[in-house]
Short mmCIF file of C-alpha atoms and ligand atoms in Angstrom, two decimals:
data_model
loop_
_atom_site.label_atom_id
_atom_site.label_comp_id
_atom_site.label_asym_id
_atom_site.label_seq_id
_atom_site.Cartn_x
_atom_site.Cartn_y
_atom_site.Cartn_z
CA MET A 796 38.46 -61.30 -49.64
CA ASN A 797 42.01 -60.24 -49.99
CA GLN A 798 43.53 -58.03 -47.28
CA ALA A 799 46.57 -56.63 -49.49
CA GLU A 800 46.99 -57.66 -53.22
CA LEU A 801 49.51 -57.08 -55.78
CA VAL A 802 47.57 -57.07 -59.16
CA ILE A 803 49.49 -58.07 -62.15
CA ASP A 804 48.21 -57.02 -65.49
CA LEU A 805 49.69 -59.33 -68.01
CA ASP A 806 48.03 -57.56 -70.91
CA ALA A 807 49.67 -54.36 -69.76
CA TYR A 808 52.87 -56.71 -70.12
CA ARG A 809 52.44 -57.98 -73.33
CA SER A 810 51.64 -54.34 -74.51
CA ASN A 811 54.96 -53.12 -73.40
CA LEU A 812 56.81 -55.89 -75.16
CA GLN A 813 55.31 -54.94 -78.19
CA VAL A 814 56.15 -51.02 -77.50
CA MET A 815 59.65 -51.99 -76.99
CA ARG A 816 59.56 -54.29 -79.96
CA ASP A 817 58.50 -51.47 -82.24
CA LEU A 818 61.44 -49.49 -80.91
CA ALA A 819 64.23 -52.05 -81.62
CA PRO A 820 62.34 -53.59 -85.15
CA THR A 821 65.93 -55.26 -86.31
CA ALA A 822 66.98 -56.93 -83.22
CA GLN A 823 65.55 -59.50 -81.38
CA GLN A 824 63.92 -59.15 -77.84
CA MET A 825 65.07 -60.47 -74.42
CA ALA A 826 62.73 -60.24 -71.70
CA VAL A 827 64.72 -59.97 -68.50
CA VAL A 828 62.47 -61.79 -65.72
CA LYS A 829 65.44 -61.76 -63.06
CA ALA A 830 64.34 -61.16 -59.42
CA ASN A 831 60.91 -62.49 -59.77
CA ALA A 832 60.33 -60.47 -62.80
CA TYR A 833 61.37 -57.34 -60.96
CA GLY A 834 58.80 -58.63 -58.37
CA HIS A 835 56.01 -58.91 -60.61
CA GLY A 836 56.15 -62.95 -60.65
CA MET A 837 58.53 -64.88 -62.82
CA ALA A 838 56.28 -67.68 -63.93
CA ALA A 839 53.41 -65.69 -65.41
CA CYS A 840 55.68 -62.97 -67.09
CA ALA A 841 57.85 -65.63 -68.38
CA ARG A 842 54.94 -67.71 -69.91
CA THR A 843 53.37 -64.49 -71.29
CA ALA A 844 56.59 -63.37 -72.82
CA ARG A 845 56.90 -66.77 -74.67
CA GLU A 846 53.14 -66.58 -75.74
CA VAL A 847 53.69 -63.40 -77.50
CA GLY A 848 56.77 -65.06 -79.25
CA THR A 849 59.70 -63.39 -77.18
CA PRO A 850 62.70 -65.61 -78.50
CA TRP A 851 64.93 -64.93 -75.45
CA LEU A 852 64.48 -64.48 -71.47
CA GLY A 853 67.20 -63.33 -69.42
CA VAL A 854 67.93 -63.98 -65.82
CA ALA A 855 71.04 -63.37 -63.30
CA THR A 856 71.09 -66.39 -61.32
CA PRO A 857 71.82 -70.04 -62.21
CA ALA A 858 68.92 -70.62 -59.61
CA GLU A 859 66.39 -68.55 -61.64
CA ALA A 860 67.24 -70.22 -65.02
CA LEU A 861 66.89 -73.61 -63.42
CA GLU A 862 63.75 -72.34 -61.79
CA LEU A 863 62.47 -71.24 -65.29
CA ARG A 864 63.21 -74.47 -66.70
CA GLY A 865 61.49 -76.33 -63.60
CA LEU A 866 58.31 -74.33 -64.57
CA GLY A 867 58.46 -75.92 -68.03
CA ASP A 868 60.10 -73.03 -70.19
CA SER A 869 62.14 -74.59 -72.79
CA GLY A 870 63.20 -71.44 -75.15
CA ARG A 871 66.57 -69.45 -75.33
CA LEU A 872 67.47 -68.51 -71.79
CA LEU A 873 70.63 -66.59 -71.03
CA CYS A 874 71.89 -66.39 -67.03
CA TRP A 875 74.65 -64.00 -66.23
CA LEU A 876 75.76 -64.01 -62.61
CA ALA A 877 77.29 -66.95 -61.23
CA THR A 878 79.88 -67.50 -58.70
CA PRO A 879 82.69 -70.20 -58.76
CA GLY A 880 80.84 -73.63 -58.36
CA ALA A 881 77.95 -72.71 -60.09
CA PRO A 882 75.77 -75.66 -61.36
CA PHE A 883 77.24 -75.32 -64.83
CA VAL A 884 76.40 -79.07 -65.56
CA GLU A 885 72.80 -78.57 -65.00
CA LEU A 886 72.48 -75.14 -66.68
CA ILE A 887 74.05 -76.92 -69.72
CA ALA A 888 72.01 -79.94 -69.57
CA ARG A 889 68.90 -78.09 -69.25
CA ASP A 890 70.04 -75.92 -72.66
CA VAL A 891 70.58 -72.62 -70.88
CA ASP A 892 72.96 -70.19 -72.63
CA VAL A 893 75.68 -69.27 -70.16
CA THR A 894 78.01 -66.47 -69.54
CA ALA A 895 81.68 -66.37 -69.25
CA SER A 896 82.92 -63.33 -67.83
CA SER A 897 86.50 -64.56 -66.90
CA VAL A 898 88.70 -67.06 -68.28
CA ALA A 899 88.37 -68.68 -64.78
CA GLN A 900 84.66 -68.85 -65.61
CA LEU A 901 85.23 -70.28 -69.19
CA ASP A 902 87.64 -72.87 -67.65
CA GLU A 903 84.81 -73.77 -65.18
CA ILE A 904 82.21 -74.23 -68.19
CA LEU A 905 84.64 -75.94 -70.09
CA ALA A 906 85.40 -78.67 -67.00
CA THR A 907 81.95 -80.00 -67.43
CA GLY A 908 82.86 -81.76 -70.29
CA ALA A 909 79.78 -80.80 -72.00
CA LYS A 910 79.35 -78.45 -75.05
CA ALA A 911 78.08 -75.16 -73.77
CA ARG A 912 76.70 -72.33 -75.80
CA VAL A 913 78.42 -69.43 -74.16
CA HIS A 914 78.06 -65.76 -74.19
CA LEU A 915 81.11 -64.08 -73.43
CA LYS A 916 80.68 -60.88 -71.25
CA VAL A 917 83.46 -57.94 -71.67
CA ASP A 918 83.45 -55.10 -69.28
CA THR A 919 83.20 -52.01 -71.47
CA GLY A 920 83.38 -49.60 -68.52
CA LEU A 921 80.69 -50.48 -65.88
CA ASN A 922 83.58 -52.06 -63.90
CA ARG A 923 81.17 -54.88 -62.49
CA ASN A 924 81.19 -58.08 -63.92
CA GLY A 925 82.49 -58.94 -67.37
CA ALA A 926 86.20 -59.65 -68.43
CA ALA A 927 88.27 -56.16 -68.12
CA GLN A 928 89.78 -54.76 -71.46
CA SER A 929 93.22 -56.10 -70.25
CA HIS A 930 91.63 -59.82 -70.14
CA TRP A 931 90.09 -59.61 -73.29
CA ALA A 932 92.66 -61.46 -75.65
CA GLU A 933 93.33 -63.98 -73.24
CA LEU A 934 89.63 -65.01 -72.88
CA PHE A 935 89.04 -64.36 -76.61
CA THR A 936 92.29 -66.58 -77.39
CA ARG A 937 91.24 -69.25 -74.99
CA ALA A 938 87.47 -69.51 -76.20
CA ALA A 939 88.51 -69.55 -79.82
CA GLN A 940 90.70 -72.42 -79.38
CA ALA A 941 87.96 -74.45 -77.27
CA GLN A 942 85.40 -73.58 -80.08
CA ALA A 943 88.04 -74.62 -82.70
CA HIS A 944 88.00 -77.90 -80.80
CA GLY A 945 84.31 -78.32 -80.78
CA LYS A 946 84.15 -78.13 -76.71
CA LEU A 947 81.69 -75.21 -76.77
CA ASP A 948 80.15 -72.53 -79.05
CA ILE A 949 80.52 -68.83 -78.49
CA VAL A 950 77.16 -67.74 -79.40
CA GLY A 951 77.28 -64.37 -77.79
CA MET A 952 78.97 -61.35 -77.09
CA TRP A 953 77.84 -58.90 -74.62
CA SER A 954 78.42 -55.71 -72.04
CA HIS A 955 76.33 -53.92 -69.97
CA LEU A 956 75.75 -49.78 -70.07
CA ALA A 957 76.54 -47.81 -66.85
CA ALA A 958 74.45 -44.57 -67.71
CA ALA A 959 72.06 -45.44 -70.39
CA ASP A 960 69.44 -43.85 -68.49
CA ASP A 961 71.12 -40.72 -69.12
CA PRO A 962 71.30 -40.62 -72.89
CA THR A 963 73.74 -37.69 -73.05
CA HIS A 964 76.26 -39.23 -70.51
CA PRO A 965 79.71 -39.79 -72.06
CA ALA A 966 79.78 -43.15 -70.82
CA ASN A 967 77.44 -44.29 -73.53
CA ASP A 968 79.88 -43.42 -76.61
CA ILE A 969 83.02 -44.83 -74.53
CA GLN A 970 81.39 -47.94 -73.79
CA GLU A 971 80.08 -48.37 -77.12
CA THR A 972 83.30 -47.53 -78.69
CA ALA A 973 84.91 -50.08 -76.22
CA PHE A 974 82.38 -52.64 -77.31
CA ASP A 975 83.15 -52.65 -81.26
CA GLU A 976 86.79 -52.82 -80.07
CA ALA A 977 86.16 -55.97 -78.11
CA ILE A 978 84.16 -57.41 -80.94
CA ALA A 979 86.75 -56.34 -83.67
CA LEU A 980 89.40 -57.83 -81.49
CA ALA A 981 87.34 -61.19 -81.27
CA ALA A 982 86.77 -61.29 -85.02
CA GLU A 983 90.74 -61.10 -85.24
CA MET A 984 90.96 -64.38 -83.09
CA GLY A 985 88.21 -66.01 -84.96
CA LEU A 986 85.27 -65.42 -82.89
CA GLN A 987 82.00 -63.89 -84.67
CA PRO A 988 78.98 -64.59 -82.52
CA GLU A 989 75.68 -64.70 -83.83
CA TRP A 990 74.38 -62.55 -80.83
CA ILE A 991 75.85 -59.21 -80.10
CA HIS A 992 73.83 -57.34 -77.40
CA LEU A 993 74.24 -54.20 -75.19
CA ALA A 994 71.18 -52.52 -74.75
CA ASN A 995 68.85 -52.39 -71.92
CA SER A 996 65.43 -50.89 -71.77
CA ALA A 997 66.68 -47.09 -71.87
CA ALA A 998 69.22 -47.83 -74.79
CA THR A 999 66.70 -49.96 -76.51
CA ALA A 1000 64.51 -46.44 -76.58
CA THR A 1001 67.25 -43.95 -77.00
CA ARG A 1002 70.20 -45.30 -78.74
CA PRO A 1003 69.51 -47.41 -81.88
CA SER A 1004 73.33 -48.08 -82.51
CA VAL A 1005 73.55 -50.12 -79.67
CA HIS A 1006 70.52 -52.51 -80.79
CA ARG A 1007 72.70 -54.89 -82.66
CA ASP A 1008 71.50 -58.33 -82.49
CA LEU A 1009 69.49 -58.50 -79.27
CA VAL A 1010 68.10 -56.02 -76.78
CA ARG A 1011 67.34 -57.05 -73.02
CA VAL A 1012 64.26 -55.36 -72.09
CA GLY A 1013 63.55 -55.19 -68.31
CA ILE A 1014 61.92 -52.44 -66.50
CA ALA A 1015 60.24 -51.01 -69.71
CA SER A 1016 58.45 -54.39 -70.18
CA TYR A 1017 56.85 -53.89 -66.52
CA GLY A 1018 55.73 -50.38 -67.70
CA ILE A 1019 58.24 -48.42 -65.80
CA ASN A 1020 60.44 -45.62 -67.28
CA PRO A 1021 63.87 -46.19 -66.77
CA ASP A 1022 64.48 -42.91 -65.56
CA PRO A 1023 62.80 -39.33 -65.57
CA LEU A 1024 64.99 -38.40 -68.26
CA VAL A 1025 63.84 -41.33 -70.40
CA LYS A 1026 60.10 -41.35 -70.86
CA ILE A 1027 58.88 -44.28 -73.29
CA ASP A 1028 55.52 -43.49 -74.80
CA GLY A 1029 52.90 -46.08 -74.54
CA LEU A 1030 54.13 -47.94 -71.45
CA ILE A 1031 51.31 -49.04 -68.97
CA PRO A 1032 52.28 -50.08 -65.44
CA VAL A 1033 52.14 -53.75 -64.73
CA MET A 1034 51.75 -53.85 -61.10
CA THR A 1035 48.96 -52.39 -58.76
CA ALA A 1036 49.72 -52.59 -54.92
CA ARG A 1037 46.59 -52.13 -52.84
CA ALA A 1038 44.98 -53.03 -49.73
CA ARG A 1039 41.95 -52.67 -47.67
CA LEU A 1040 41.80 -50.56 -44.83
CA ALA A 1041 41.93 -52.26 -41.42
CA HIS A 1042 40.61 -49.56 -39.34
CA VAL A 1043 39.32 -45.97 -39.57
CA LYS A 1044 39.38 -43.28 -36.83
CA ASP A 1045 38.97 -39.81 -36.38
CA VAL A 1046 41.67 -37.64 -34.48
CA LYS A 1047 41.65 -34.36 -33.17
CA ALA A 1048 44.08 -31.68 -33.49
CA GLY A 1049 47.26 -32.25 -31.67
CA ASP A 1050 46.90 -36.19 -31.68
CA SER A 1051 50.06 -37.82 -32.97
CA VAL A 1052 50.33 -40.90 -34.98
CA SER A 1053 52.48 -44.23 -34.93
CA TYR A 1054 55.76 -44.86 -33.69
CA GLY A 1055 57.63 -41.97 -32.46
CA TRP A 1056 54.96 -39.72 -32.87
CA ARG A 1057 56.49 -38.38 -35.94
CA TRP A 1058 53.52 -36.91 -37.32
CA THR A 1059 50.86 -34.63 -35.01
CA ALA A 1060 47.33 -33.71 -36.56
CA ASP A 1061 47.13 -29.94 -37.00
CA ARG A 1062 43.43 -30.26 -37.40
CA ALA A 1063 40.70 -32.61 -36.77
CA THR A 1064 41.08 -35.64 -39.35
CA ARG A 1065 40.50 -39.11 -40.37
CA LEU A 1066 42.88 -41.86 -40.31
CA GLY A 1067 42.91 -44.95 -42.47
CA LEU A 1068 45.08 -48.09 -41.38
CA VAL A 1069 46.63 -49.87 -44.23
CA PRO A 1070 47.79 -53.00 -43.46
CA VAL A 1071 51.25 -53.55 -45.17
CA GLY A 1072 54.43 -52.25 -44.21
CA TYR A 1073 58.11 -52.68 -44.52
CA GLY A 1074 57.65 -56.42 -43.82
CA ASP A 1075 55.86 -56.57 -47.02
CA GLY A 1076 58.32 -54.03 -48.98
CA ILE A 1077 56.89 -50.81 -48.32
CA SER A 1078 60.12 -48.78 -47.50
CA ARG A 1079 60.32 -47.20 -44.39
CA ALA A 1080 61.57 -44.26 -45.97
CA ALA A 1081 57.91 -43.60 -47.11
CA SER A 1082 57.08 -42.22 -43.82
CA ASN A 1083 55.45 -39.03 -43.76
CA LEU A 1084 56.59 -38.92 -47.52
CA ALA A 1085 54.76 -41.00 -49.99
CA GLN A 1086 51.11 -40.75 -51.02
CA VAL A 1087 48.30 -43.25 -52.00
CA GLY A 1088 45.33 -43.38 -53.69
CA PHE A 1089 42.07 -43.25 -51.94
CA ALA A 1090 38.58 -42.85 -53.14
CA GLY A 1091 40.04 -41.26 -56.40
CA GLU A 1092 42.19 -38.86 -54.31
CA ARG A 1093 45.53 -38.64 -53.39
CA VAL A 1094 45.98 -38.77 -49.85
CA SER A 1095 49.71 -38.80 -47.55
CA ILE A 1096 51.07 -41.24 -45.22
CA ARG A 1097 51.33 -39.94 -41.81
CA GLY A 1098 53.73 -40.94 -39.41
CA THR A 1099 56.45 -43.85 -39.36
CA VAL A 1100 55.65 -46.89 -41.60
CA CYS A 1101 55.53 -49.86 -39.64
CA MET A 1102 56.35 -53.65 -40.07
CA ASP A 1103 52.84 -54.55 -40.87
CA GLN A 1104 50.90 -51.32 -41.34
CA PHE A 1105 51.03 -47.55 -41.98
CA VAL A 1106 48.40 -44.68 -41.40
CA ILE A 1107 46.88 -42.57 -44.24
CA ASP A 1108 45.14 -39.18 -43.86
CA VAL A 1109 41.80 -39.34 -45.66
CA GLY A 1110 40.97 -36.03 -44.42
CA ASN A 1111 37.24 -35.47 -44.49
CA LEU A 1112 36.77 -38.22 -47.18
CA GLU A 1113 33.97 -41.11 -46.50
CA ALA A 1114 36.16 -43.95 -45.30
CA GLN A 1115 35.59 -47.18 -43.36
CA ALA A 1116 37.32 -50.48 -42.60
CA GLY A 1117 37.55 -52.44 -45.86
CA ASP A 1118 37.85 -49.83 -48.34
CA TRP A 1119 40.65 -50.43 -50.93
CA ALA A 1120 43.66 -47.75 -50.72
CA THR A 1121 45.82 -48.14 -53.79
CA LEU A 1122 49.44 -47.62 -53.06
CA PHE A 1123 50.36 -47.31 -56.68
CA GLY A 1124 49.15 -48.49 -60.09
CA PRO A 1125 48.77 -47.42 -63.55
CA GLY A 1126 47.32 -44.09 -62.35
CA PHE A 1127 44.04 -44.69 -64.05
CA SER A 1128 42.19 -43.92 -61.08
CA GLY A 1129 44.16 -40.91 -59.73
CA GLU A 1130 46.69 -43.10 -57.61
CA PRO A 1131 50.39 -42.86 -57.88
CA THR A 1132 52.57 -44.80 -60.09
CA ALA A 1133 55.51 -46.84 -58.88
CA GLU A 1134 57.70 -44.28 -60.49
CA GLU A 1135 56.21 -41.39 -58.31
CA TRP A 1136 56.70 -43.46 -55.33
CA ALA A 1137 60.34 -43.71 -56.43
CA GLN A 1138 60.58 -39.64 -56.74
CA SER A 1139 59.14 -38.92 -53.47
CA LEU A 1140 61.60 -41.68 -51.86
CA GLY A 1141 64.66 -40.61 -53.90
CA THR A 1142 65.24 -43.85 -55.35
CA ILE A 1143 64.12 -45.60 -58.62
CA GLY A 1144 60.97 -47.34 -60.04
CA TYR A 1145 63.19 -50.68 -60.35
CA GLU A 1146 63.51 -50.58 -56.38
CA ILE A 1147 59.81 -49.81 -55.55
CA VAL A 1148 58.42 -52.83 -57.69
CA THR A 1149 61.21 -55.42 -57.04
CA GLN A 1150 60.93 -55.21 -53.21
CA MET A 1151 57.25 -55.82 -53.11
CA ALA A 1152 57.20 -58.93 -51.24
CA GLY A 1153 55.87 -60.62 -48.22
CA ARG A 1154 52.22 -60.90 -47.41
CA TRP A 1155 50.66 -59.88 -50.70
CA THR A 1156 48.23 -62.01 -52.26
CA ARG A 1157 49.19 -62.08 -55.86
CA THR A 1158 46.02 -61.45 -58.52
CA VAL A 1159 47.01 -61.89 -62.24
CA LYS A 1160 44.76 -60.75 -64.81
CA GLY A 1161 44.73 -60.49 -68.27
CA GLY A 1162 47.07 -62.78 -70.68
CA ARG A 1163 45.68 -65.82 -72.53
C1 PLP B 2056 72.69 -57.49 -67.71
C2 PLP B 2056 71.41 -56.77 -67.69
N1 PLP B 2056 70.78 -56.81 -68.87
C3 PLP B 2056 69.65 -55.82 -68.94
C4 PLP B 2056 68.89 -55.57 -67.69
C5 PLP B 2056 67.64 -54.89 -68.09
O1 PLP B 2056 67.69 -53.79 -67.45
P1 PLP B 2056 66.51 -52.57 -67.51
O2 PLP B 2056 65.70 -53.24 -66.54
O3 PLP B 2056 67.39 -51.39 -67.52
O4 PLP B 2056 65.85 -52.83 -69.10
C6 PLP B 2056 69.56 -55.96 -66.81
C7 PLP B 2056 68.94 -55.32 -65.32
O5 PLP B 2056 69.32 -54.91 -64.75
C8 PLP B 2056 70.92 -56.43 -66.48
O6 PLP B 2056 71.46 -56.82 -65.57
#
């Protein structure tokens, strides 16, 4: 019997992909499965996305792209975060679409001597990766020349939004305008890439003008809203994190709990010991803060979250070692969602699910 498990509901994943497809019916969909599919398991999610006909997968690193190819995935796949010396030869040989975020990176891709499918990444204001506006002309000129000589195919042009999760933020208009300027400048230089893409989950839900040819959907596919400001109807959380109590004990008023005695009972109560901790991705910031589902009720974490375990206060509920506590899930049985955990901890749902790692058993349900 599992001690602690992450249950991954692939039927929910498929359903969420469909919800997002319906929101952008004129664009193709890219399922973003980086970071082990935001903690949900890249292999199962990638396979499921392909089964429902998702034409594109997206990952950050070359290693993730090669891992997917190693798993047998053979569809369109884009990776976008590479450092100098990245394995472009292998990526191109394995039919991965690559991103050029600078002239230097384009040159590195060209130096492979292999004909790559390249997406040019332009920075439109996020000021993270991508060619700065002052370098667009140089990047496009070089790309157009290389394409004219048959050395590569510029198949995509893309950028990433800084504040799509806040639909009224001025950055959205500013970035969309800049993106259109980049597309126009590239066209002047003879580049008309087939795949223009800018939208993440939030923009897919709220900003149809940026759907273009392809939307890159990550967090919503895992059933999590990008932000409390962007609620997407019909999403079902894919991950449930649950663990069986290792120990139950009754304490009296005045007894203190866990490292540092940071919680003291003000009444006699019953405590349950949940055998997961920050070694498994449960943030220590959840100490004395987050709640979990137990016997259909919400109960509180008491005291400090430790590396392997934390304590919940089940009050006068019946409890015994071996009973399940559900940290978060879809909320169908009264347990909190990952979004609620995020709100308690002052973070985002992305972080809650992505950091789940360590000693969990993974149980995959649903799917074909
Ligand atoms: C370049 C890029 N596109 C799309 C996504 C998907 O974003 P979201 O999970 O908000 O849908 C990400 C994830 O951060 C990303 O880095």
